[in-house]
Short mmCIF file of C-alpha atoms in Angstrom, two decimals:
data_model
loop_
_atom_site.label_atom_id
_atom_site.label_comp_id
_atom_site.label_asym_id
_atom_site.label_seq_id
_atom_site.Cartn_x
_atom_site.Cartn_y
_atom_site.Cartn_z
CA MET J 1 -62.38 50.28 63.51
CA THR J 2 -59.92 52.84 62.05
CA ASP J 3 -56.09 53.18 61.90
CA THR J 4 -56.21 56.65 64.11
CA VAL J 5 -57.60 54.75 66.96
CA GLU J 6 -54.55 52.40 66.83
CA ALA J 7 -53.30 53.93 69.95
CA GLY J 8 -55.99 52.47 72.61
CA VAL J 9 -58.34 53.53 75.13
CA VAL J 10 -57.17 55.69 77.98
CA GLU J 11 -57.99 55.89 81.32
CA ALA J 12 -61.00 57.91 82.25
CA GLY J 13 -60.05 59.63 85.57
CA GLU J 14 -62.32 58.69 88.59
CA GLY J 15 -64.33 57.16 85.98
CA GLY J 16 -62.98 53.67 86.50
CA GLY J 17 -64.47 50.96 84.12
CA LEU J 18 -65.28 53.64 81.47
CA ASP J 19 -62.43 54.75 79.45
CA LEU J 20 -62.25 57.17 76.86
CA PRO J 21 -61.07 56.58 73.01
CA GLU J 22 -57.66 58.43 72.42
CA SER J 23 -59.22 60.86 70.08
CA TRP J 24 -61.27 62.14 72.27
CA ARG J 25 -59.28 62.83 75.42
CA GLU J 26 -58.56 65.86 74.46
CA VAL J 27 -61.72 67.03 74.34
CA LEU J 28 -63.06 64.91 76.95
CA GLY J 29 -61.18 64.21 79.42
CA GLU J 30 -62.02 66.96 81.52
CA GLU J 31 -65.32 65.86 81.77
CA ALA J 32 -64.55 62.41 82.85
CA GLU J 33 -62.64 63.75 85.68
CA LYS J 34 -66.16 65.24 87.14
CA PRO J 35 -67.60 63.49 90.02
CA TYR J 36 -70.58 62.70 88.08
CA PHE J 37 -68.79 60.74 85.59
CA ALA J 38 -67.03 58.57 88.72
CA GLU J 39 -71.17 57.95 90.00
CA LEU J 40 -72.05 57.27 86.46
CA ALA J 41 -69.31 54.57 86.53
CA ALA J 42 -69.80 53.21 90.06
CA PHE J 43 -73.81 52.93 88.65
CA VAL J 44 -73.32 51.12 85.53
CA ALA J 45 -70.80 48.56 86.97
CA ALA J 46 -73.46 48.11 89.94
CA GLU J 47 -75.55 47.46 87.36
CA ARG J 48 -73.56 45.07 84.77
CA ALA J 49 -72.90 43.13 88.50
CA GLU J 50 -76.91 42.22 89.28
CA HIS J 51 -78.22 42.50 85.89
CA GLN J 52 -77.63 42.18 82.17
CA VAL J 53 -76.88 45.44 80.29
CA PHE J 54 -76.18 46.69 76.87
CA PRO J 55 -73.92 47.00 75.35
CA PRO J 56 -71.54 44.69 76.26
CA SER J 57 -68.90 46.23 78.66
CA GLY J 58 -66.25 48.01 77.09
CA GLN J 59 -68.42 49.08 74.14
CA GLU J 60 -70.16 52.28 75.77
CA PHE J 61 -67.73 54.39 73.55
CA ALA J 62 -67.89 51.95 70.47
CA ALA J 63 -69.49 55.44 68.57
CA LEU J 64 -66.75 57.35 69.45
CA GLU J 65 -63.87 54.71 68.91
CA ALA J 66 -64.97 54.37 65.26
CA THR J 67 -65.64 58.02 64.90
CA PRO J 68 -62.30 59.84 66.06
CA TYR J 69 -63.04 63.33 67.01
CA GLU J 70 -60.99 65.15 63.94
CA LYS J 71 -63.17 62.81 61.22
CA VAL J 72 -66.91 64.05 62.27
CA ARG J 73 -68.45 65.24 59.48
CA VAL J 74 -71.98 64.24 60.77
CA LEU J 75 -73.63 63.40 64.05
CA VAL J 76 -76.37 61.34 64.33
CA LEU J 77 -78.22 61.65 67.92
CA GLY J 78 -79.95 58.24 69.10
CA GLN J 79 -81.59 58.38 72.30
CA ASP J 80 -81.46 54.72 73.87
CA PRO J 81 -79.68 51.82 73.43
CA TYR J 82 -81.48 48.49 71.77
CA HIS J 83 -82.25 46.55 74.85
CA ASP J 84 -83.09 43.58 73.36
CA ASP J 85 -80.76 40.76 73.49
CA GLY J 86 -77.85 40.68 70.89
CA GLN J 87 -78.68 44.22 69.47
CA ALA J 88 -76.87 47.14 70.80
CA HIS J 89 -73.14 47.52 70.25
CA GLY J 90 -72.44 51.11 71.38
CA MET J 91 -73.08 52.93 67.95
CA SER J 92 -76.73 54.29 67.84
CA PHE J 93 -79.37 52.43 65.11
CA SER J 94 -76.62 49.87 64.14
CA VAL J 95 -77.03 46.44 64.87
CA LEU J 96 -74.02 43.50 64.82
CA PRO J 97 -74.25 41.40 61.81
CA GLY J 98 -76.30 38.31 61.58
CA THR J 99 -78.66 40.29 64.09
CA ARG J 100 -82.18 41.20 62.22
CA THR J 101 -82.51 44.94 61.45
CA PRO J 102 -84.70 46.69 63.84
CA PRO J 103 -87.94 48.20 62.74
CA SER J 104 -86.67 51.68 63.36
CA LEU J 105 -83.55 51.08 60.84
CA ARG J 106 -85.80 49.24 58.50
CA ASN J 107 -87.76 52.83 58.16
CA ILE J 108 -84.23 54.71 57.56
CA PHE J 109 -83.29 52.13 54.90
CA LYS J 110 -86.37 52.70 53.55
CA GLU J 111 -86.44 56.23 53.48
CA LEU J 112 -82.51 55.88 52.30
CA ASP J 113 -84.09 54.12 49.29
CA ALA J 114 -86.74 56.49 48.30
CA ASP J 115 -84.30 59.41 48.64
CA LEU J 116 -81.50 58.49 47.08
CA GLY J 117 -82.14 55.44 45.33
CA ILE J 118 -80.05 52.83 47.51
CA PRO J 119 -81.54 49.81 48.45
CA ALA J 120 -81.61 48.37 51.73
CA PRO J 121 -78.98 46.07 52.54
CA ASP J 122 -78.99 42.46 54.25
CA ASN J 123 -77.55 43.48 57.48
CA GLY J 124 -77.93 46.46 59.99
CA TYR J 125 -74.38 46.88 60.52
CA LEU J 126 -73.61 51.19 60.23
CA MET J 127 -69.49 50.71 60.70
CA HIS J 128 -69.53 51.79 56.81
CA TRP J 129 -71.29 55.34 57.97
CA ALA J 130 -69.30 55.71 61.19
CA GLU J 131 -65.55 55.54 59.28
CA GLN J 132 -66.55 58.07 56.62
CA GLY J 133 -67.16 60.51 59.67
CA VAL J 134 -70.81 59.75 60.82
CA LEU J 135 -70.88 59.61 64.35
CA LEU J 136 -73.82 57.50 65.60
CA LEU J 137 -74.20 58.50 69.42
CA ASN J 138 -77.18 57.87 71.71
CA ALA J 139 -77.97 60.44 74.49
CA VAL J 140 -77.68 57.24 77.19
CA LEU J 141 -75.19 54.96 76.35
CA THR J 142 -75.85 51.62 78.54
CA VAL J 143 -79.49 50.24 79.46
CA ARG J 144 -80.92 47.46 81.54
CA ALA J 145 -81.87 44.64 79.48
CA HIS J 146 -85.48 44.43 78.22
CA GLU J 147 -86.30 47.77 79.96
CA ALA J 148 -86.06 50.60 77.74
CA ASN J 149 -84.67 53.62 79.54
CA SER J 150 -83.83 51.93 82.34
CA HIS J 151 -80.93 54.29 82.48
CA LYS J 152 -81.97 57.13 81.68
CA ALA J 153 -81.06 60.70 83.91
CA LYS J 154 -77.84 58.85 85.41
CA GLY J 155 -75.47 61.49 84.15
CA TRP J 156 -74.93 59.97 80.25
CA GLU J 157 -76.93 62.50 78.95
CA LYS J 158 -74.47 65.16 80.76
CA PHE J 159 -71.78 63.32 79.68
CA THR J 160 -73.04 63.04 75.47
CA ASP J 161 -74.11 66.90 75.59
CA ALA J 162 -70.57 66.93 76.25
CA VAL J 163 -69.77 65.31 73.35
CA ILE J 164 -72.53 67.34 70.87
CA LYS J 165 -71.02 70.71 72.50
CA ALA J 166 -66.95 69.69 71.64
CA VAL J 167 -68.49 69.01 68.33
CA SER J 168 -70.01 71.63 67.85
CA ALA J 169 -67.23 73.82 68.82
CA ARG J 170 -64.59 72.39 66.02
CA GLU J 171 -63.92 74.83 63.46
CA GLU J 172 -64.92 72.41 61.12
CA PRO J 173 -68.77 72.96 60.01
CA VAL J 174 -70.44 69.23 60.87
CA VAL J 175 -74.23 68.19 59.75
CA PHE J 176 -76.05 67.25 63.27
CA VAL J 177 -79.26 65.11 62.64
CA LEU J 178 -82.12 65.51 64.98
CA TRP J 179 -84.38 62.76 64.55
CA GLY J 180 -87.13 63.42 66.72
CA ASN J 181 -88.56 65.59 69.51
CA TYR J 182 -86.05 64.26 72.26
CA ALA J 183 -82.97 64.75 69.96
CA LYS J 184 -84.49 68.53 68.98
CA LYS J 185 -84.14 69.60 72.49
CA LYS J 186 -80.25 69.72 71.90
CA LEU J 187 -80.50 72.15 69.31
CA PRO J 188 -79.48 74.80 71.98
CA LEU J 189 -76.22 72.78 71.97
CA ILE J 190 -75.64 73.20 68.67
CA ASP J 191 -73.93 76.28 67.12
CA THR J 192 -76.30 76.70 63.93
CA GLU J 193 -74.51 80.01 62.29
CA LYS J 194 -71.53 77.61 61.72
CA HIS J 195 -73.07 74.04 61.30
CA VAL J 196 -76.01 72.50 59.86
CA VAL J 197 -78.76 70.88 61.08
CA VAL J 198 -81.19 68.67 59.65
CA GLN J 199 -84.13 67.70 61.65
CA GLY J 200 -87.17 65.84 61.23
CA ALA J 201 -89.79 62.87 63.10
CA HIS J 202 -88.03 59.89 64.14
CA PRO J 203 -87.87 56.98 62.33
CA SER J 204 -89.70 54.88 64.82
CA PRO J 205 -92.87 52.77 63.42
CA LEU J 206 -94.58 54.92 65.98
CA SER J 207 -93.80 58.28 63.51
CA ALA J 208 -92.72 56.47 60.18
CA LYS J 209 -95.78 58.28 58.28
CA LEU J 210 -93.89 61.82 59.21
CA PHE J 211 -90.60 60.21 58.35
CA PHE J 212 -91.18 59.28 55.05
CA GLY J 213 -90.82 61.75 52.89
CA SER J 214 -88.24 63.92 54.67
CA ARG J 215 -85.17 62.86 52.50
CA PRO J 216 -82.59 63.07 55.24
CA PHE J 217 -79.81 61.80 53.27
CA SER J 218 -79.97 64.21 50.12
CA GLN J 219 -79.92 66.93 52.98
CA ILE J 220 -76.43 66.14 54.86
CA ASN J 221 -75.07 65.45 51.03
CA GLU J 222 -75.87 68.39 50.13
CA ALA J 223 -74.61 70.50 53.39
CA LEU J 224 -71.31 68.42 53.01
CA ASP J 225 -71.03 69.71 49.53
CA GLY J 226 -71.73 73.33 50.36
CA PHE J 227 -69.00 72.73 53.15
CA GLY J 228 -66.76 71.53 50.13
CA VAL J 229 -66.15 68.07 51.52
CA GLU J 230 -67.61 64.58 50.38
CA PRO J 231 -70.21 63.39 50.72
CA ILE J 232 -71.49 60.07 52.62
CA ASP J 233 -71.53 57.20 51.03
CA TRP J 234 -74.95 55.68 52.10
CA GLN J 235 -74.43 52.48 50.49
CA VAL J 236 -73.96 49.69 53.51
CA PRO J 237 -72.44 46.61 52.19
CA ASP J 238 -74.26 43.73 51.84
CA LEU J 239 -72.75 40.93 54.42
CA LYS J 240 -73.76 37.55 52.41
CA GLN J 241 -71.23 35.79 49.76
CA GLY J 242 -72.07 35.92 46.20
#
């Protein structure tokens, strides 16, 4: 985690059990006080009591913890957390060290190599991106094990729409990355006169043929350069020694 998160988390009002990272409290605190958020927290708690839910408790806002509000330079929007064992840890497309890289992320790495000549790493842990200001946000932040989209339309979308709006409201320009039709529906939430939006097909194997060749990483870095800020170092460090 970055050093700006050392202050820890704060209670999210009526949202018992879902605690906002400190750096996001000012822009999302009121959202966490709304009735739907309390209902969402109760739903997630009930699901955890009866079923296995990913990511593990306390990791729902891992993406927000890893990338403080004031440091966001890029927002990559995913849809649903990984729903198989040991995969989801609260950051879209990322998996923890030691977990096999899922197909969509393998395709992202293939396109990264084709686009910028950066070879695929030996892991799918994207913390290196997050610490540079790449907010890896899913639209839905929890899922029942082995049941894709099982927590859809329970309130998470309202909350993550508020995250997108908050980032769009920043004075500093940001690059929004919308892969796939679901993500593209969020375009109206973004001030496109201020920010740059990179759109393309989803890296899922179902649409990878359209994703390959889209060169999103060079587009992102070119936009950041145009903003006068440092580009992202997309090379995920290898974890194996030697």
